[in-house]
Coordinates of C-alpha atoms in Angstrom, one line a residue:
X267 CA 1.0 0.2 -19.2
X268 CA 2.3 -0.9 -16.1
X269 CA 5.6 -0.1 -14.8
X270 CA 8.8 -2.1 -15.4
X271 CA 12.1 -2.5 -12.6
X272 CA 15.5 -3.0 -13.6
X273 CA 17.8 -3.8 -10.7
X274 CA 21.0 -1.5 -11.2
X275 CA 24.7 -1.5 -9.8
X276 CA 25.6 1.7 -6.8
X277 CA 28.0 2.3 -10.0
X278 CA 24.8 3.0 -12.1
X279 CA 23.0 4.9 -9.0
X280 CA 26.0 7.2 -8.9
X281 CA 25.9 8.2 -12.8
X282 CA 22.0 8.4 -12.2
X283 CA 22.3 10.5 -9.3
X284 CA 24.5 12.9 -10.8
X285 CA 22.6 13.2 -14.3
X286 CA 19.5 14.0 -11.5
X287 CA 21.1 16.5 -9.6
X288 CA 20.8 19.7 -11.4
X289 CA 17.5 19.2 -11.9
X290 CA 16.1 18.7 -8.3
X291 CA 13.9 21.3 -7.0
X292 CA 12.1 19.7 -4.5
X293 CA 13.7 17.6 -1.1
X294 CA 11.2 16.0 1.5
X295 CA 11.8 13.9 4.0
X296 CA 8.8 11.8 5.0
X297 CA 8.6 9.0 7.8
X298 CA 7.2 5.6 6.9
X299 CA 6.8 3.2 9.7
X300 CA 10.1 4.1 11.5
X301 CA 12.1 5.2 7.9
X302 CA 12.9 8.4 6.6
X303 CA 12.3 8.1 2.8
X304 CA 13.6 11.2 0.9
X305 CA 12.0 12.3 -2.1
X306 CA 14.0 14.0 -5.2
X307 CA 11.8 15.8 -8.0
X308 CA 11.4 18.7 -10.0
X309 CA 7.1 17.9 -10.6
X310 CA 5.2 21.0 -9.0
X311 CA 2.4 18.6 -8.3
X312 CA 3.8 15.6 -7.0
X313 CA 5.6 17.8 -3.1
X314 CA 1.6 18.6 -2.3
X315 CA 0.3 15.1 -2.6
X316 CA 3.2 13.1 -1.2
X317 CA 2.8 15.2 2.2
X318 CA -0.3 15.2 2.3
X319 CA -0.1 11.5 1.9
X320 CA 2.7 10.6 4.4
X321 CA 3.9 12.1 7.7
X322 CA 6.6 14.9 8.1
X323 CA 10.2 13.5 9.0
X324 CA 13.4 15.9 10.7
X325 CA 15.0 17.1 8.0
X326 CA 18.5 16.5 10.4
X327 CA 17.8 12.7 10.1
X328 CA 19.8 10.9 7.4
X329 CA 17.7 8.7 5.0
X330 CA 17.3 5.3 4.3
X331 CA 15.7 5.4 1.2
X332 CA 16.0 7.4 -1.7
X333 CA 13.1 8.3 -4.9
X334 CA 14.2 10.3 -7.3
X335 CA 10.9 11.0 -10.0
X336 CA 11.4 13.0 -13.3
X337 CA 10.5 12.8 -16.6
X338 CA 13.9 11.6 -19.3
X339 CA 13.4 11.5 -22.7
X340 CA 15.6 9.4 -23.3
X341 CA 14.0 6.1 -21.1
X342 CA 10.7 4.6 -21.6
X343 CA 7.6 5.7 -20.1
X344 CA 7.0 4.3 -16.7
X345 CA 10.7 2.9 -16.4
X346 CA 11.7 1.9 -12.6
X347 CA 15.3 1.5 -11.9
X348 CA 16.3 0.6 -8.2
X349 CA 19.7 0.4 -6.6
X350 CA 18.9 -2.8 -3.6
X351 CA 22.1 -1.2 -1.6
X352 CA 21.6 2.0 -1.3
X353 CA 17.7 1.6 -1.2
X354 CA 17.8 4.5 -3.9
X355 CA 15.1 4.4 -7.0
X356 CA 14.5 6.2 -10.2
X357 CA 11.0 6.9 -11.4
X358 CA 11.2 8.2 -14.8
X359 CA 8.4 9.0 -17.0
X360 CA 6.3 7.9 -14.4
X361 CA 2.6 10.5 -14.0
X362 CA 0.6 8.3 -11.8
X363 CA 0.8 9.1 -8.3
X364 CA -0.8 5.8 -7.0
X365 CA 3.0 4.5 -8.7
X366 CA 4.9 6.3 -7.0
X367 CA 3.8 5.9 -3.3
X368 CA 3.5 2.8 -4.0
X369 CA 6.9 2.2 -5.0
X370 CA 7.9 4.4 -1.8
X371 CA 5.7 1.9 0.2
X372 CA 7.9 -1.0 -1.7
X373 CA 11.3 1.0 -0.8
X374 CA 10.1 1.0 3.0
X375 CA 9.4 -2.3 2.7
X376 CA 12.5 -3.5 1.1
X377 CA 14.0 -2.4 4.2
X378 CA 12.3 -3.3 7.0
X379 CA 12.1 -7.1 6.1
X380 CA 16.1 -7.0 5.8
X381 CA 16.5 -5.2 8.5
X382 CA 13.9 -5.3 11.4
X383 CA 12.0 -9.0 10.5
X384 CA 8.7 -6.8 9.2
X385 CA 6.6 -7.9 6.2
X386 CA 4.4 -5.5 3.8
X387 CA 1.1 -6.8 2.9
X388 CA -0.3 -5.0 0.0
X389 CA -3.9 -5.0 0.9
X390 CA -6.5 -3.5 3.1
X391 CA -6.8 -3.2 7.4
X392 CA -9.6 -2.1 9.4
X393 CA -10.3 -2.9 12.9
X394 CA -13.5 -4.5 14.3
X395 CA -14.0 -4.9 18.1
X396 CA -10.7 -5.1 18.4
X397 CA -9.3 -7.9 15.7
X398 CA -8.1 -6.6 12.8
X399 CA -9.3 -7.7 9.5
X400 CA -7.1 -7.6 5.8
X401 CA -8.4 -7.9 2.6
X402 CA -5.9 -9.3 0.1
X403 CA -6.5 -9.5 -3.8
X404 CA -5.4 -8.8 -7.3
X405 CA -6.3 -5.3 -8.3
X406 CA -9.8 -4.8 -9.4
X407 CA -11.0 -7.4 -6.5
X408 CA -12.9 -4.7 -4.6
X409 CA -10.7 -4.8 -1.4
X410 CA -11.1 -0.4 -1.3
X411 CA -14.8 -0.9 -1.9
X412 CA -15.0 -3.1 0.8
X413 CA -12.9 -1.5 3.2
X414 CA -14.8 1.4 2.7
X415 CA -18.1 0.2 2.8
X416 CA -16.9 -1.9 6.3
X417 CA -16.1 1.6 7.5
X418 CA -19.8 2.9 7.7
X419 CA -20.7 0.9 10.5
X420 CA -19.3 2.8 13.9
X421 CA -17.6 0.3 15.4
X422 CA -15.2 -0.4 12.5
X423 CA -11.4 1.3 12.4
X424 CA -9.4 1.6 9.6
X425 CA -5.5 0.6 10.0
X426 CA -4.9 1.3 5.9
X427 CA -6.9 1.0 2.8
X428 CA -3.8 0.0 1.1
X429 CA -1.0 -1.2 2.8
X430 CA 0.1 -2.4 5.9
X431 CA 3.1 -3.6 8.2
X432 CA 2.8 -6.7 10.0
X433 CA 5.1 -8.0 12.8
X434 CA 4.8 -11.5 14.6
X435 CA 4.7 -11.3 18.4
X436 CA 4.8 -14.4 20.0
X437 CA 1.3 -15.7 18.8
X438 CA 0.0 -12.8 16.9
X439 CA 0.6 -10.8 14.2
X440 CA 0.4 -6.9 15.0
X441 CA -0.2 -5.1 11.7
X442 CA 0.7 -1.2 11.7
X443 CA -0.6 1.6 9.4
X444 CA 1.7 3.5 6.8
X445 CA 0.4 6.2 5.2
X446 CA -1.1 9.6 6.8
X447 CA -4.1 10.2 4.6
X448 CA -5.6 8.0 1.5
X449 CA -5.2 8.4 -2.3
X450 CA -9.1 7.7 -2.6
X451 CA -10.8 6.7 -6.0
X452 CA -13.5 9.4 -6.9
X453 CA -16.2 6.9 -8.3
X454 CA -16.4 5.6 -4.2
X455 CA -19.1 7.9 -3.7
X456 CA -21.5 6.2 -6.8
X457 CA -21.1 3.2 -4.5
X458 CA -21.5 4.3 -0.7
X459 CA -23.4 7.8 -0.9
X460 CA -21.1 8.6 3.1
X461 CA -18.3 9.4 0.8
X462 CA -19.8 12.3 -1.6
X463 CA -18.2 15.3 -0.9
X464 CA -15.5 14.0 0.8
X465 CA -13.1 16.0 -1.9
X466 CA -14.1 18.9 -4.2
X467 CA -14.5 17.5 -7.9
X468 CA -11.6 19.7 -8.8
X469 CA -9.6 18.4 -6.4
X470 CA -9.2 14.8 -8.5
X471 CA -6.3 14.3 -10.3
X472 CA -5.7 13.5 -14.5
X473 CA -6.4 9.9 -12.7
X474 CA -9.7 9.9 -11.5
X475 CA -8.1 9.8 -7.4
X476 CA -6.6 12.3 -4.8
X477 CA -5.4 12.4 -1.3
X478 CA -8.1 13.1 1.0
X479 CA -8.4 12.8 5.1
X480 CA -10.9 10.4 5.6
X481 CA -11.3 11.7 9.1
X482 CA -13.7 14.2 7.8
X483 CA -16.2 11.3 7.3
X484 CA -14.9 8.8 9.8
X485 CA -14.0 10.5 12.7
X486 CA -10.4 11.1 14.2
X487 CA -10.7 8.2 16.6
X488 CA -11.7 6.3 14.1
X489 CA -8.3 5.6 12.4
X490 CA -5.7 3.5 14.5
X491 CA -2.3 2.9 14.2
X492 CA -2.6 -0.9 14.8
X493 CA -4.4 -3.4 15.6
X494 CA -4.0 -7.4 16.4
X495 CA -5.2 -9.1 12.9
X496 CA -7.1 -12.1 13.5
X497 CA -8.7 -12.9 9.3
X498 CA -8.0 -12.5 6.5
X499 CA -10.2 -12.4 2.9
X500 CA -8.0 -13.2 0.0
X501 CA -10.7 -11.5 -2.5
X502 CA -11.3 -13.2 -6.0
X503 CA -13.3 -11.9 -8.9
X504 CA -14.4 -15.4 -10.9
X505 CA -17.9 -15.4 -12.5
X506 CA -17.8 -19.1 -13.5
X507 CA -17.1 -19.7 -10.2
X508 CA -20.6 -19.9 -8.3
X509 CA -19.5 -19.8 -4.9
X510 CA -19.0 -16.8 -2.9
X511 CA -17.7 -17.2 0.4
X512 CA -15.4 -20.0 1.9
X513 CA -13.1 -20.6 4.4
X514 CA -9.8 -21.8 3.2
X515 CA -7.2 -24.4 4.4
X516 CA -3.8 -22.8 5.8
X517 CA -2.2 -24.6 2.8
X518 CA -4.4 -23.3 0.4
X519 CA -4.3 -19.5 1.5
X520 CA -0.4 -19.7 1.7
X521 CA -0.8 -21.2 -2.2
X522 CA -2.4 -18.6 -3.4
X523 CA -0.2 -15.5 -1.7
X524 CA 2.8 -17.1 -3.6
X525 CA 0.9 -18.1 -6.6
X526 CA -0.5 -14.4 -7.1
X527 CA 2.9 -12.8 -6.4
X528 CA 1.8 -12.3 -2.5
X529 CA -0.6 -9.5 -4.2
X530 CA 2.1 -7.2 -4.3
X531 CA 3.3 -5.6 -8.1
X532 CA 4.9 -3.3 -5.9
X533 CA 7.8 -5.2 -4.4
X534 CA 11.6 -4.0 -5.6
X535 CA 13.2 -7.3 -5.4
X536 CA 12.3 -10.7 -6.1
X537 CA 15.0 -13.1 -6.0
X538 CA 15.6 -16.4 -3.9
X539 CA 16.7 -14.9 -0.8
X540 CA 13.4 -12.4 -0.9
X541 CA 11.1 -15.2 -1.9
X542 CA 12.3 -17.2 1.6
X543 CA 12.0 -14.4 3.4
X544 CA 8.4 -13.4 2.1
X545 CA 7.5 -17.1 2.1
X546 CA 8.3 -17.5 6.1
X547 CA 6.3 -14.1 7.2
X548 CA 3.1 -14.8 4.7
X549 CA 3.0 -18.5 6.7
X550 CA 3.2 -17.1 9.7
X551 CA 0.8 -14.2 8.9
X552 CA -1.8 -17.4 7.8
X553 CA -0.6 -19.3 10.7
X554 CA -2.1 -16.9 13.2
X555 CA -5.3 -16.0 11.8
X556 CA -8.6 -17.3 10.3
X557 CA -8.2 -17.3 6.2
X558 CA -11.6 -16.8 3.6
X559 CA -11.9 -16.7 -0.1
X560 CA -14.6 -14.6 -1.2
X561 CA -15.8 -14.1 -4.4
X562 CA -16.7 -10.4 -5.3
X563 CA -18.1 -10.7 -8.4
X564 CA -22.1 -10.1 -7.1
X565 CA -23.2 -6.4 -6.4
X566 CA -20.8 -4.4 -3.8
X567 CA -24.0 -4.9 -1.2
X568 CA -23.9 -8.9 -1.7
X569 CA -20.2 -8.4 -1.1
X570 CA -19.9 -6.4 2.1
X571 CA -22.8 -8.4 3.7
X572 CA -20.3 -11.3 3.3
X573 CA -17.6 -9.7 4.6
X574 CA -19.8 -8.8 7.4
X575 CA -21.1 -12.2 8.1
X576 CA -17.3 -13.6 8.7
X577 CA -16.5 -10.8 11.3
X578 CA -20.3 -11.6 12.9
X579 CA -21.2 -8.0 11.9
X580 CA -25.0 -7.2 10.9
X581 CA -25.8 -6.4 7.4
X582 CA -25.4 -3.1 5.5
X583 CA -28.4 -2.4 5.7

């Protein structure tokens, strides 16, 4: 079942916070783009993962955002409970990992577009000659398929396979990378053979997923920091829709970010004054770039050779 967020008063927090406290074993500070998110847990599992998935931070530098993660018997399972003032949340009863950085991507998130004028796009961002490409959808689309499939052609650089930053600079939209290494599905190998071996079977989590360093198959020079984005690909999955690829009206691109929830489940607040704000930076993201809808629901082949035709890429082979 899917996670639920309940907004809570720094009165809450405090009571929260202090019922936490005796249990913590585990205190990392990670950076995220710029913020020092501090995790709080007593899971042996969950300290190897987390920084392995994002890079090291001082442990001198005060945070910004707080995740406390333990199991309580007393809430429901995958119960989310977030403090918007002192960017502190509560993950209780919460076992899948892909949760939990995803909520600590939120947290960042939550920040920086208060704060610094920077939007998080929950979606995919790989380089190409230069222009940077996302992939946008509602899970289950195919954007990591896709991403990863773009990525076995040399000349294509991945930015994230998950989410990204993105920053308006006069006329373009720089989008930034977040995470260290990826929290990779294990069935991507039965699609692109590149990726088998890429982690030992016993290295897969309860989920089917773990944290691997996809410059083992890539190449280090192969993953950037940023890049300029110049398209996007909202991704659909539709089969009595018979069309697969077209390009989309800035209107119509900006209608279906706000009508699907700007594909983010992951986003802590969601009030009027968050909805402006998100509304402004996904128009300007459209704005500046070429948008497509593509519909992924032929074989994951059909698929990438679409995606390849839009960036003028040759096929898959």
């Amino acid at each position: 079942m899917p996670y639920t967020i309940s907004l809570i008063s720094p009165e809450e927090k405090e009571q929260l916070a202090e019922r936490c406290a005796p249990r913590v074993k585990y205190e990392i500070k990670s950076e995220i783009f710029g913020c020092c998110i501090k995790l709080l847990s007593d899971d042996r599992a969950l300290p190897g993962k987390w920084q392995e998935n994002f890079y090291p931070m001082s442990q001198n530098i005060r945070s910004h955002g707080r995740l406390f993660v333990f199991s309580d018997p007393s809430c429901a399972e995958n119960t989310v409970r977030f403090d918007p003032y002192s960017k502190t949340a509560f993950l209780f009863n919460v076992s899948y990992y892909g949760w939990v950085k995803s909520i600590a991507l939120g947290l960042c998130g939550d920040i920086l577009e208060d704060e610094h004028g920077i939007s998080s796009v929950h979606g995919a961002c790989v380089d190409v000659g230069g222009k940077g490409l996302a992939m946008v959808g509602i899970s289950g689309a195919g954007k990591t398929t896709q991403t990863y499939g773009l990525l076995r052609d040399p000349h294509a650089r991945i930015i994230s396979d998950d989410w990204f930053f993105a920053r308006v600079f006069g006329p373009e939209i720089l989008a930034y990378g977040s995470e260290r290494n990826f929290y990779i599905r294990q069935d991507l190998s039965a699609i692109w053979k590149e990726y088998d071996g890429l982690v030992e079977a016993e290295e897969y989590d309860a989920d089917g997923r773990a944290v691997a360093d996809i410059r083992w198959v890539v190449g280090k020079g192969r993953l950037l920091p940023l890049t300029t984005l110049s398209t996007i690909i909202i991704l659909k999955r539709d089969a009595a829709d018979p069309q697969v690829l077209c390009p989309l009206e800035k209107g119509e691109a900006l209608d279906l970010f706000t009508g699907n929830g700007y594909f983010n489940p992951h986003l802590l607040v969601r009030d009027t004054r968050k909805t402006a704000l998100r509304d402004r930076y996904i128009s300007d993201l459209i704005g500046r770039t070429d948008c497509y809808l593509l519909n992924t629901t032929g074989t994951p082949k059909t698929t990438q050779d679409a995606v390849r035709s839009v960036l003028g890429m040759p096929g898959s082979g």
